[in-house]
Each structure stands twice: as C-alpha cells, then as structure tokens.
Coordinates of C-alpha atoms in Angstrom, one line a residue:
X1 CA 70.7 130.6 130.3
X2 CA 67.9 132.2 128.8
X3 CA 66.1 131.4 125.5
X4 CA 65.9 133.7 122.8
X5 CA 63.0 136.3 122.9
X6 CA 61.6 138.7 120.9
X7 CA 60.9 142.3 122.1
X8 CA 60.3 145.9 121.1
X9 CA 62.9 148.4 120.4
X10 CA 61.6 150.4 123.7
X11 CA 63.3 147.5 125.9
X12 CA 66.9 148.2 124.6
X13 CA 69.0 149.9 127.3
X14 CA 71.6 152.7 126.9
X15 CA 75.5 151.9 126.4
X16 CA 77.6 152.8 129.5
X17 CA 78.9 156.5 129.3
X18 CA 82.5 155.3 130.4
X19 CA 84.8 152.4 130.1
X20 CA 85.0 149.8 132.8
X21 CA 88.1 149.0 134.8
X22 CA 90.3 146.5 133.5
X23 CA 90.0 142.9 134.6
X24 CA 91.8 140.6 136.1
X25 CA 93.7 138.0 135.1
X26 CA 94.6 134.4 137.0
X27 CA 97.6 132.6 135.8
X28 CA 96.6 129.2 135.0
X29 CA 99.8 128.3 133.2
X30 CA 100.9 125.6 135.8
X31 CA 97.7 123.6 136.2
X32 CA 96.6 124.0 132.4
X33 CA 98.2 120.9 130.7
X34 CA 100.0 123.3 128.4
X35 CA 103.8 122.6 128.4
X36 CA 105.1 124.3 125.2
X37 CA 108.0 126.0 124.1
X38 CA 108.9 127.6 120.6
X39 CA 112.5 127.7 120.0
X40 CA 115.1 127.7 117.3
X41 CA 117.8 129.6 115.5
X42 CA 117.5 132.6 113.5
X43 CA 114.9 131.2 111.3
X44 CA 112.6 131.0 114.1
X45 CA 113.4 134.7 115.7
X46 CA 110.0 135.5 113.9
X47 CA 106.7 133.3 114.4
X48 CA 105.8 131.5 117.2
X49 CA 102.1 131.5 116.2
X50 CA 99.1 129.3 117.3
X51 CA 95.7 128.8 115.7
X52 CA 92.5 128.7 117.8
X53 CA 89.8 126.5 116.5
X54 CA 87.1 124.0 117.6
X55 CA 88.2 121.0 116.2
X56 CA 85.7 118.4 118.1
X57 CA 82.6 120.9 117.5
X58 CA 82.1 121.0 121.4
X59 CA 81.9 124.5 121.2
X60 CA 85.2 125.0 123.3
X61 CA 88.4 126.8 121.4
X62 CA 91.2 124.3 120.9
X63 CA 94.7 125.2 120.3
X64 CA 97.2 124.4 117.8
X65 CA 100.7 125.8 118.8
X66 CA 103.9 126.3 116.8
X67 CA 107.3 124.6 118.1
X68 CA 109.8 126.0 115.8
X69 CA 112.5 123.4 116.3
X70 CA 110.2 121.6 118.5
X71 CA 107.5 119.6 117.5
X72 CA 104.1 121.6 117.2
X73 CA 101.2 120.5 119.4
X74 CA 97.4 120.1 119.3
X75 CA 95.8 120.7 122.4
X76 CA 92.1 120.1 123.2
X77 CA 90.2 122.1 125.5
X78 CA 88.9 120.4 128.8
X79 CA 87.9 123.6 130.6
X80 CA 84.9 123.6 132.5
X81 CA 82.3 126.4 132.3
X82 CA 83.7 129.2 134.4
X83 CA 86.3 127.0 135.8
X84 CA 90.3 127.0 135.6
X85 CA 92.0 126.6 131.9
X86 CA 92.8 123.0 131.1
X87 CA 94.0 121.5 128.1
X88 CA 95.2 117.8 126.9
X89 CA 97.8 117.4 124.3
X90 CA 96.9 115.1 121.8
X91 CA 99.8 113.5 120.0
X92 CA 99.5 112.8 116.0
X93 CA 102.4 112.6 113.6
X94 CA 100.1 114.9 111.0
X95 CA 100.1 117.4 113.6
X96 CA 103.3 117.0 115.6
X97 CA 105.3 119.0 112.8
X98 CA 108.5 120.4 113.5
X99 CA 109.9 123.8 111.6
X100 CA 106.3 125.3 112.1
X101 CA 106.3 128.8 112.0
X102 CA 102.6 129.3 112.8
X103 CA 98.8 128.2 111.8
X104 CA 95.8 129.6 110.8
X105 CA 92.3 127.7 110.9
X106 CA 89.5 127.9 108.0
X107 CA 86.7 125.5 106.5
X108 CA 88.7 124.9 103.1
X109 CA 86.1 122.3 102.0
X110 CA 82.9 123.3 103.5
X111 CA 82.4 120.1 105.3
X112 CA 81.8 121.6 108.8
X113 CA 85.3 120.8 109.8
X114 CA 87.9 123.2 110.6
X115 CA 91.1 122.7 108.5
X116 CA 94.4 124.0 109.5
X117 CA 96.9 125.9 107.2
X118 CA 100.3 125.1 108.8
X119 CA 103.1 127.7 107.9
X120 CA 106.8 126.5 108.3
X121 CA 110.4 126.7 107.4
X122 CA 110.2 124.2 104.2
X123 CA 107.0 122.7 103.1
X124 CA 103.7 124.0 104.4
X125 CA 101.0 121.6 104.9
X126 CA 97.3 122.0 104.3
X127 CA 95.7 119.9 107.2
X128 CA 92.0 118.4 106.5
X129 CA 90.2 118.3 109.8
X130 CA 88.3 115.0 110.0
X131 CA 86.4 115.8 113.0
X132 CA 87.3 114.7 116.5
X133 CA 90.7 116.8 116.5
X134 CA 92.0 114.4 113.9
X135 CA 93.6 115.7 110.8
X136 CA 95.1 114.5 107.5
X137 CA 97.4 116.0 105.2
X138 CA 95.5 117.2 102.0
X139 CA 98.4 118.9 99.7
X140 CA 98.0 116.1 97.3
X141 CA 94.4 115.9 97.6
X142 CA 93.9 119.8 96.9
X143 CA 96.7 120.3 94.6
X144 CA 98.3 122.4 96.9
X145 CA 102.0 123.0 96.4
X146 CA 103.6 123.5 99.8
X147 CA 107.1 125.0 98.5
X148 CA 110.1 124.7 100.3
X149 CA 110.3 128.8 101.4
X150 CA 110.1 130.3 104.6
X151 CA 106.6 131.2 104.9
X152 CA 105.5 133.7 107.6
X153 CA 102.2 135.3 106.8
X154 CA 98.6 133.6 105.6
X155 CA 95.0 134.9 104.4
X156 CA 92.1 133.8 102.7
X157 CA 88.8 134.8 101.3
X158 CA 85.9 133.5 99.1
X159 CA 85.3 135.4 96.0
X160 CA 81.6 135.4 95.1
X161 CA 80.3 132.0 93.7
X162 CA 83.4 130.5 94.5
X163 CA 83.2 126.8 95.8
X164 CA 86.6 127.1 97.8
X165 CA 88.7 130.0 99.1
X166 CA 91.4 132.1 97.2
X167 CA 94.5 132.0 99.7
X168 CA 97.7 133.9 99.8
X169 CA 101.0 132.6 101.6
X170 CA 103.6 135.3 102.3
X171 CA 107.2 134.6 102.6
X172 CA 110.1 135.8 104.3
X173 CA 113.8 135.7 103.5
X174 CA 115.1 133.5 100.8
X175 CA 117.6 131.5 102.7
X176 CA 119.1 130.2 99.4
X177 CA 119.8 133.2 97.8
X178 CA 123.3 134.6 97.4
X179 CA 123.9 137.4 99.9
X180 CA 121.1 136.3 102.1
X181 CA 119.5 137.4 104.0
X182 CA 119.5 141.2 103.3
X183 CA 117.8 142.1 100.3
X184 CA 116.8 138.6 99.4
X185 CA 113.0 138.8 100.2
X186 CA 110.8 135.8 98.6
X187 CA 108.5 136.5 96.2
X188 CA 104.7 135.6 97.7
X189 CA 101.9 133.2 96.3
X190 CA 98.3 133.6 95.7
X191 CA 96.2 130.6 95.0
X192 CA 92.6 130.8 93.4
X193 CA 90.1 127.7 93.4
X194 CA 90.5 125.1 90.7
X195 CA 88.0 126.0 87.7
X196 CA 86.7 122.3 88.2
X197 CA 86.5 122.7 91.7
X198 CA 87.6 120.3 94.7
X199 CA 91.1 121.9 95.0
X200 CA 93.5 124.7 93.9
X201 CA 94.8 125.9 90.5
X202 CA 98.3 126.7 89.8
X203 CA 99.4 129.6 91.9
X204 CA 100.3 133.1 90.9
X205 CA 103.4 135.0 91.8
X206 CA 103.1 138.1 93.7
X207 CA 106.1 140.2 93.1
X208 CA 108.3 141.7 94.2
X209 CA 107.8 140.3 98.1
X210 CA 109.2 142.3 100.6
X211 CA 109.7 139.8 103.5
X212 CA 105.9 139.7 104.3
X213 CA 105.2 139.0 108.3
X214 CA 101.3 139.2 108.1
X215 CA 98.7 139.1 105.3
X216 CA 94.7 140.0 105.6
X217 CA 92.1 139.9 103.1
X218 CA 90.1 142.9 104.0
X219 CA 87.2 144.9 102.4
X220 CA 88.9 148.1 103.2
X221 CA 86.5 150.2 101.2
X222 CA 83.0 148.0 101.8
X223 CA 82.6 147.4 98.0
X224 CA 82.2 143.7 98.5
X225 CA 85.7 142.6 97.4
X226 CA 88.4 142.2 100.1
X227 CA 91.8 143.2 98.7
X228 CA 95.0 142.0 100.1
X229 CA 97.1 143.7 102.4
X230 CA 100.6 142.6 103.3
X231 CA 102.7 144.4 106.2
X232 CA 106.5 143.8 105.6
X233 CA 109.9 143.9 107.4
X234 CA 112.3 146.2 106.1
X235 CA 114.9 144.7 108.3
X236 CA 115.6 142.7 104.9
X237 CA 114.2 144.4 101.9
X238 CA 115.5 147.2 99.9
X239 CA 113.5 149.7 98.4
X240 CA 110.4 148.3 99.7
X241 CA 107.4 149.1 101.3
X242 CA 103.8 148.1 102.8
X243 CA 101.9 146.8 100.2
X244 CA 97.8 146.5 99.1
X245 CA 96.9 144.2 96.2
X246 CA 93.7 144.0 94.1
X247 CA 92.9 140.3 93.5
X248 CA 90.2 139.9 90.8
X249 CA 88.5 136.5 90.4
X250 CA 90.3 136.2 86.8
X251 CA 93.5 137.6 85.9
X252 CA 96.7 138.5 87.5
X253 CA 96.9 140.5 91.0
X254 CA 97.9 144.0 90.8
X255 CA 99.5 146.3 93.5
X256 CA 98.0 149.5 94.3
X257 CA 100.4 152.4 93.8
X258 CA 100.7 156.3 94.6
X259 CA 98.6 157.0 91.3
X260 CA 95.6 155.0 93.3
X261 CA 96.3 157.2 96.4
X262 CA 98.5 154.3 98.2
X263 CA 101.1 156.0 100.1
X264 CA 104.3 154.6 100.6
X265 CA 105.0 153.5 104.2
X266 CA 108.1 151.6 105.6
X267 CA 108.1 149.9 108.6
X268 CA 109.2 146.8 110.3
X269 CA 105.9 145.1 109.6
X270 CA 105.1 142.0 111.8
X271 CA 101.4 141.9 112.7
X272 CA 98.0 143.1 111.3
X273 CA 94.9 143.5 113.6
X274 CA 91.5 145.2 112.1
X275 CA 88.9 147.1 113.8
X276 CA 87.0 150.0 112.9
X277 CA 88.4 152.2 115.7
X278 CA 87.1 155.5 114.6
X279 CA 83.6 154.4 114.0
X280 CA 83.4 155.6 110.2
X281 CA 81.9 152.2 109.1
X282 CA 85.4 151.1 107.5
X283 CA 88.2 148.9 108.9
X284 CA 91.2 150.6 110.5
X285 CA 94.4 148.6 110.6
X286 CA 96.8 148.4 113.5
X287 CA 100.4 147.7 112.4
X288 CA 102.9 146.2 114.7
X289 CA 106.5 147.0 114.4
X290 CA 109.8 148.0 116.2
X291 CA 109.1 151.2 118.5
X292 CA 106.9 152.3 115.5
X293 CA 103.4 151.0 115.7
X294 CA 100.7 152.4 113.4
X295 CA 97.0 152.7 113.4
X296 CA 96.4 153.2 109.8
X297 CA 92.8 155.1 109.0
X298 CA 91.1 156.2 105.8
X299 CA 91.8 160.1 105.2
X300 CA 90.0 160.3 101.9
X301 CA 86.9 158.3 102.4
X302 CA 86.7 154.9 100.4
X303 CA 87.2 156.2 96.7
X304 CA 91.0 155.7 97.4
X305 CA 93.4 153.9 99.7
X306 CA 94.8 156.7 101.3
X307 CA 95.9 156.3 104.9
X308 CA 96.9 158.4 107.7
X309 CA 98.0 157.4 111.0
X310 CA 96.2 157.9 114.4
X311 CA 98.2 155.9 116.8
X312 CA 99.6 158.7 118.6
X313 CA 96.8 160.9 119.3
X314 CA 94.7 157.5 120.5
X315 CA 97.6 156.5 123.0
X316 CA 98.3 153.2 120.9
X317 CA 101.8 153.7 120.0
X318 CA 103.0 151.6 122.9
X319 CA 106.5 152.3 121.6
X320 CA 108.6 151.7 124.9
X321 CA 108.2 149.5 127.9
X322 CA 105.9 150.6 130.7
X323 CA 107.8 149.1 133.2
X324 CA 111.3 147.4 133.6
X325 CA 113.5 150.2 133.6
X326 CA 114.2 150.2 129.9
X327 CA 113.9 153.3 127.7
X328 CA 114.7 151.7 124.5
X329 CA 112.1 151.0 121.7
X330 CA 109.9 148.0 122.2
X331 CA 109.4 145.0 119.5
X332 CA 105.8 144.2 118.7
X333 CA 104.5 141.3 117.2
X334 CA 100.9 139.6 117.3
X335 CA 98.1 142.1 118.2
X336 CA 94.5 141.7 118.6
X337 CA 91.4 143.7 119.4
X338 CA 88.9 142.0 121.8
X339 CA 86.7 143.7 124.5
X340 CA 88.4 142.1 127.4
X341 CA 86.1 143.8 130.4
X342 CA 82.7 143.7 128.1
X343 CA 82.0 147.4 128.3
X344 CA 81.3 148.1 124.4
X345 CA 84.9 149.7 123.9
X346 CA 87.2 147.7 122.1
X347 CA 90.6 147.0 123.8
X348 CA 93.9 145.9 122.1
X349 CA 96.5 143.4 123.3
X350 CA 100.2 143.6 122.0
X351 CA 102.6 140.6 122.4
X352 CA 106.0 142.3 122.9
X353 CA 109.7 140.6 122.8
X354 CA 113.0 141.2 121.6
X355 CA 114.0 139.7 118.3
X356 CA 116.8 137.8 120.3
X357 CA 119.3 140.0 121.6
X358 CA 119.0 143.1 119.5
X359 CA 121.0 145.8 121.9
X360 CA 119.2 148.7 120.4
X361 CA 115.7 147.3 121.5
X362 CA 114.4 146.5 124.8
X363 CA 115.5 143.5 126.4
X364 CA 112.5 143.7 129.1
X365 CA 109.8 144.2 126.9
X366 CA 106.2 143.1 128.7
X367 CA 103.1 142.9 126.9
X368 CA 100.6 145.6 126.3
X369 CA 97.0 145.7 127.2
X370 CA 95.2 148.7 126.0
X371 CA 91.8 149.7 127.4
X372 CA 89.6 151.5 124.9
X373 CA 87.4 154.5 126.2
X374 CA 84.2 156.1 124.8
X375 CA 86.4 158.9 123.3
X376 CA 88.6 156.6 121.2
X377 CA 91.8 156.9 123.4
X378 CA 93.5 153.8 124.9
X379 CA 95.3 153.5 128.2
X380 CA 97.8 150.9 129.5
X381 CA 96.2 148.4 132.0
X382 CA 98.6 145.3 131.9
X383 CA 99.8 146.1 135.5
X384 CA 96.3 146.5 136.9
X385 CA 95.4 143.0 134.7
X386 CA 98.2 141.3 136.4
X387 CA 99.6 139.8 133.2
X388 CA 103.0 141.5 133.4
X389 CA 106.0 139.1 132.4
X390 CA 109.3 139.8 130.5
X391 CA 109.1 136.5 128.6
X392 CA 109.9 137.4 124.7
X393 CA 106.3 136.7 123.6
X394 CA 105.4 136.2 119.9
X395 CA 102.0 135.0 118.9
X396 CA 98.7 135.0 121.1
X397 CA 95.4 134.5 121.3
X398 CA 92.4 136.1 123.1
X399 CA 89.1 133.9 123.3
X400 CA 86.8 132.6 125.9
X401 CA 88.4 129.3 126.6
X402 CA 86.1 128.6 129.4
X403 CA 82.5 130.0 128.0
X404 CA 81.9 132.0 130.9
X405 CA 81.8 135.2 128.6
X406 CA 85.2 136.8 129.5
X407 CA 88.0 136.5 127.1
X408 CA 91.1 134.8 128.2
X409 CA 94.6 135.1 126.9
X410 CA 97.4 132.5 125.8
X411 CA 100.6 133.6 124.9
X412 CA 103.4 131.9 123.0
X413 CA 107.0 132.7 123.8
X414 CA 110.2 132.4 122.5
X415 CA 112.7 129.8 124.5
X416 CA 110.4 129.7 127.4
X417 CA 106.8 127.9 128.0
X418 CA 103.7 129.5 126.7
X419 CA 101.7 131.4 129.2
X420 CA 97.8 131.0 129.9
X421 CA 95.9 133.5 131.6
X422 CA 92.0 133.2 132.7
X423 CA 89.9 136.0 132.7
X424 CA 88.3 136.5 136.2
X425 CA 86.7 139.9 135.9
X426 CA 86.4 142.0 139.0
X427 CA 87.4 138.7 141.1
X428 CA 90.2 136.5 142.0
X429 CA 91.6 133.3 140.7
X430 CA 89.6 131.4 143.7
X431 CA 86.4 133.7 143.2
X432 CA 85.8 135.2 139.4
X433 CA 83.2 137.8 139.3
X434 CA 81.6 138.7 135.9
X435 CA 81.7 142.4 134.7
X436 CA 80.0 144.0 131.8
X437 CA 77.5 141.9 129.2
X438 CA 78.1 140.0 126.3
X439 CA 77.4 138.3 123.3
X440 CA 79.0 135.2 121.4
X441 CA 77.8 134.7 117.7
X442 CA 78.7 132.4 115.2
X443 CA 77.6 132.7 111.6
X444 CA 76.4 129.9 109.1
X445 CA 75.3 129.6 105.4
X446 CA 74.4 126.6 103.3
X447 CA 77.0 125.5 100.6
X448 CA 80.3 127.3 100.1
X449 CA 81.9 129.4 102.8
X450 CA 80.0 128.0 105.7
X451 CA 81.4 130.3 108.2
X452 CA 80.7 133.5 106.1
X453 CA 84.1 134.9 106.0
X454 CA 84.0 138.3 104.2
X455 CA 80.5 139.1 106.4
X456 CA 80.1 142.2 108.3
X457 CA 78.1 141.9 111.9
X458 CA 76.6 145.0 113.4
X459 CA 75.5 144.8 117.0
X460 CA 73.2 147.7 118.2
X461 CA 73.2 148.5 121.8
X462 CA 71.4 151.7 122.6
X463 CA 72.3 154.4 120.3
X464 CA 75.6 152.7 119.4
X465 CA 76.7 150.1 116.4
X466 CA 79.4 147.7 117.0
X467 CA 81.0 146.3 114.0
X468 CA 82.8 143.2 113.0
X469 CA 84.2 142.0 110.0
X470 CA 84.6 138.4 109.7
X471 CA 88.2 137.7 108.3
X472 CA 90.8 134.9 108.0
X473 CA 94.3 136.0 108.5
X474 CA 96.3 138.9 110.1
X475 CA 97.7 138.6 113.2
X476 CA 101.4 137.4 113.8
X477 CA 101.4 133.7 112.6
X478 CA 98.3 133.2 114.9
X479 CA 94.5 133.1 113.6
X480 CA 91.4 132.3 115.2
X481 CA 88.0 130.8 114.2
X482 CA 85.0 130.2 116.2
X483 CA 82.7 132.4 118.6
X484 CA 82.6 136.3 117.7
X485 CA 82.7 138.1 120.9
X486 CA 81.0 141.6 121.5
X487 CA 80.7 143.2 124.9
X488 CA 77.6 145.1 125.6
X489 CA 78.4 147.1 128.7
X490 CA 74.9 147.6 130.6
X491 CA 73.0 146.6 127.9
X492 CA 71.1 143.4 128.7
X493 CA 69.5 143.1 125.0
X494 CA 71.0 144.0 121.7
X495 CA 69.8 144.0 117.9
X496 CA 72.1 142.1 115.3
X497 CA 72.0 142.0 111.8
X498 CA 74.6 140.6 109.2
X499 CA 75.7 141.8 106.2
X500 CA 76.4 138.3 104.4
X501 CA 79.0 137.9 101.7
X502 CA 77.8 139.2 98.3
X503 CA 76.2 142.1 100.1
X504 CA 72.9 141.1 101.3
X505 CA 71.6 142.5 104.5
X506 CA 70.0 140.2 107.0
X507 CA 67.1 141.0 109.1
X508 CA 67.5 142.6 112.5
X509 CA 67.7 139.9 115.4
X510 CA 66.8 140.8 118.8
X511 CA 68.8 139.0 121.3
X512 CA 69.1 138.8 125.2
X513 CA 72.8 139.3 126.0
X514 CA 75.1 136.7 127.9
X515 CA 74.4 134.0 125.6
X516 CA 75.7 132.5 122.7
X517 CA 73.5 132.4 119.7
X518 CA 73.9 130.8 115.7
X519 CA 72.6 133.2 113.1
X520 CA 72.1 131.0 109.7
X521 CA 71.6 132.9 106.4
X522 CA 67.8 133.5 105.2
X523 CA 66.6 132.8 109.0
X524 CA 64.7 135.5 110.8
X525 CA 65.7 134.3 114.2
X526 CA 68.8 133.1 115.9
X527 CA 69.2 129.7 117.8
X528 CA 70.7 129.8 121.3
X529 CA 73.5 127.4 122.0
X530 CA 74.3 126.0 125.4
X531 CA 77.4 125.3 127.0
X532 CA 78.2 121.6 127.8
X533 CA 77.2 121.0 131.3
X534 CA 80.5 118.9 132.4

C-alpha cells in the first residue's frame, strides 16, 4: 500500500473510453458464518433489510440483519484482506430483536461510534453504539418515542449549526384502522433536535402519509438544504402520490405541489437509490416498483422540482425477468448504485422477488446487475457475474467486505437464507484477479455531524468528474455507512475535493488510487489508512 504523495496535474491519466466487463462473484454463503432468514406473515412481506456499519472501528464493514418474526442478528466481519467473506454472529438481547423490518446506521450523538435506527412492526428502537459492536437502547435518553406503528422507511440530515440530526420515519399501513389494509396508510413522523441539545423535540406529523417504503433527505437542487423525498406504495393508498417535502429548521414541513413544479406520480414505490446518472451536477433518483421502475431526472433545472423519466432510454427499467421463463412483470425492492468493476462508470444492483404469491407478477424473479457504459446506457450482466438465483430478495448491501477494492454483495431473502457473494474480479473463488483501479474515502469533521452527512465528494480522473452525495436513508429498509467507493478505471492517480455541509469547498487533494484515505475538514492533505494485517 503506497503512502500519500503530491504530484502535478500532468501526471493524471485519462479515463477509459469503454466500460469493463462484468466482474465474477463467488458464492461464499456456505462458509460465511451467516445463517439468517427473514420471515413472517403479511406484515413482513415488505422489509427484510440490513444495516452495513463498522461497529468495532477496525475498518471492516459489519452487518445487522432484520429477521421479521425471527430475531435480528448482528454479525462482526472477520474477513481477511482479499480472502473469503466470513462473519461472526454476536448474541445480545439489545440487538436480537424480533419484528425488525430494517435498520440504518448513523452517528446520532457524534461520539465516533455508529448508532442504529431499527425499524419494527411496533416500537422502533434507537440503539446507541458503545464501541466493540455493543449497543444500548437510547429511546428514553434521547427523547425518542418509538411508537407502535408499522415503520418501513428512515432518513436523516443535519441542519446548519445543529448538534443533532433531523430524522424522518416513514410508516406503512395502519393495522388498527377500520377497513385495513386498503386506504389506511399511517401518517409519517419528523423529529428535529431538541433546542437544549442531547435529544429530540416532539415529533411533527407529516400528513397525509401514503404508505411509504423508502425515504431520503437529498439536496436535489444543490441549494445546501436537503429536502425529504418519499416513495409510496400505491397498493394501499387512495388518491396518493410520490412526495417531496420542504423541511425548514423551524416551522412545519410542507409538501411540494404542482404549483411548485412537482408532477404527480403514482407507483408501487419500494426503494430509492440516488446518483448523478446524467452528469448534470444534480442527483437523479432510481425508484423501484412492480414492473415500473423509474429514473427521475430534473427537466427544468434547479429552479423547480420538475422530473421526467429516463429509465427506458437508458436500459434501466428492469421490468421483466431476464431468465427463468416468466413473462410477467418483476417486483423490485432494494437498489444501489455502485461501480462493481472499478471502470469509473456507475453500475446498478436491484433486488427482486415476488411479494409472496401474487399471480400477476413473476414468481421466478432474479436480481439484476446493470452495468453502466460511457454513453449512459445500462446492460444486464447478472448471468455473467454468476449471481442468478430465484430467492425472494428484499434488502441488500454492496460493500467491500474484505477490503480488496472490489464491492461484494450480501442479499437478505424472504423465507430462505441470506446470500453472500464475494467479488473476485476477473478471477475465480480460488484465484481472484483485480480489475480496474479504485479509491475508498472517508470524511471527518469536528463537532456535530462527524461523518459529514450532506457533503458532496468530487473525484477527478482525467477529464471526468465522479460525484457522490453523502446521505443517510434510501434503499429498501437497508442503509450503509463507512467507506465511499469510487472506481477509477485505468487512472492510477486522482484529485479529490469535498463540498462540506454548509457549502464550503475544501481544496483539491491529490491521491494515488488503490488505497484508503481519510479526508478531514480544514486539512489540505488526506491521511492514508492501512487495512489490518491478519
């Protein structure tokens, strides 16, 4: 692992002119130590997520998996660098909760330990990380009322000057309402930090709620104030639509309307993944649904939240199974943008699976791996990657679990065991071969919001700029914190800069690729981090 050096702009190498081929994945499930099933009745048809976080501060991503009526499980990552993916289950009544739908990591109290928002059918738990992969319930200490709703979505942001985050919880069907489930969507909840600090104020109600399945605070127009996007399941609402909310620091949140430029859209909204797909400097949003996945892009610039759809022209609809013989529509859940082959072009994973036994939708519905190309199109490569199965997938995580620079894949399935896939590049399970170059970055700032949620990271490789917005939320019941992964193709050097929360731009930092780097606000150079040698 090479140390951090400085060098002139003339040393930068050009980005590749074409995308690389699909990477190969080895099935490490049997030897991974993960034996986990998400199960339960109709209240658990949705959910099945997982949180990816470093709970013991060793640099490796650990996992917390929802189990539905089975206990949720915390898994410590014991993988060696470049080796097979292995995990150790950690038993603890604080984390071994039943009725868990999904979970999201974030450092709520700015103590350097990742905390967990655990979404449940019933009381939600905010778990304070204590280090060493130990947690304690913090609902009372932080004045967070976990409620009794069926909670299915979560997101968070830090307001300018706020010591604690603003958090939003999206709820699904009101199980106790007369006539449930149809037309009985629960209202959602929004918590601002308490004025005195150290916890949360009384929650605001976001009404009407339209059975939200994913939520994301994102700065759609780059004005420095992330707004709240909700994707909603039209299976249960009446007269509803997708939603975007203004969330001021003081005063009630208000929904964007047609007068503001917001166009009505009704889908079976299940998950949100964000990335600047069209390279216009603003985030685009991939919304999963049932046979009707969308890529929402701005059509009138940053002045108005007017969105059109580009999924079809980019080959991203993924609306029917590509194998298995079914011609019925697909059902999509978690999605995630990650450069799986390190060529500098973003790829897209989509978890698929029938809700239960819906006859109008595909029963055999394999997950998608869509490879991005220089012209902005995406093509299906799951068969070439070797990840085709017909389990009913729900949540997922693409992260570099063995710290070799290649994003691996873990998928939570309904009623059958979770799957663990190791990215072996151009090689095999026995002989992995790297592909492309890469950077893993982590942001730090003093005081509140240590992980710089709301920042934008730019990575220059040759004449191209790769962008990433640091967010908490999205996905389908699945969230991730930790290393930010950038594939850099043939470029062995890159320049990196950060627009920190509040709008301040940091300096350009020159880095060699194929390394881990920590970028701290106010410092002109990054610090190289070396993986553990064990």
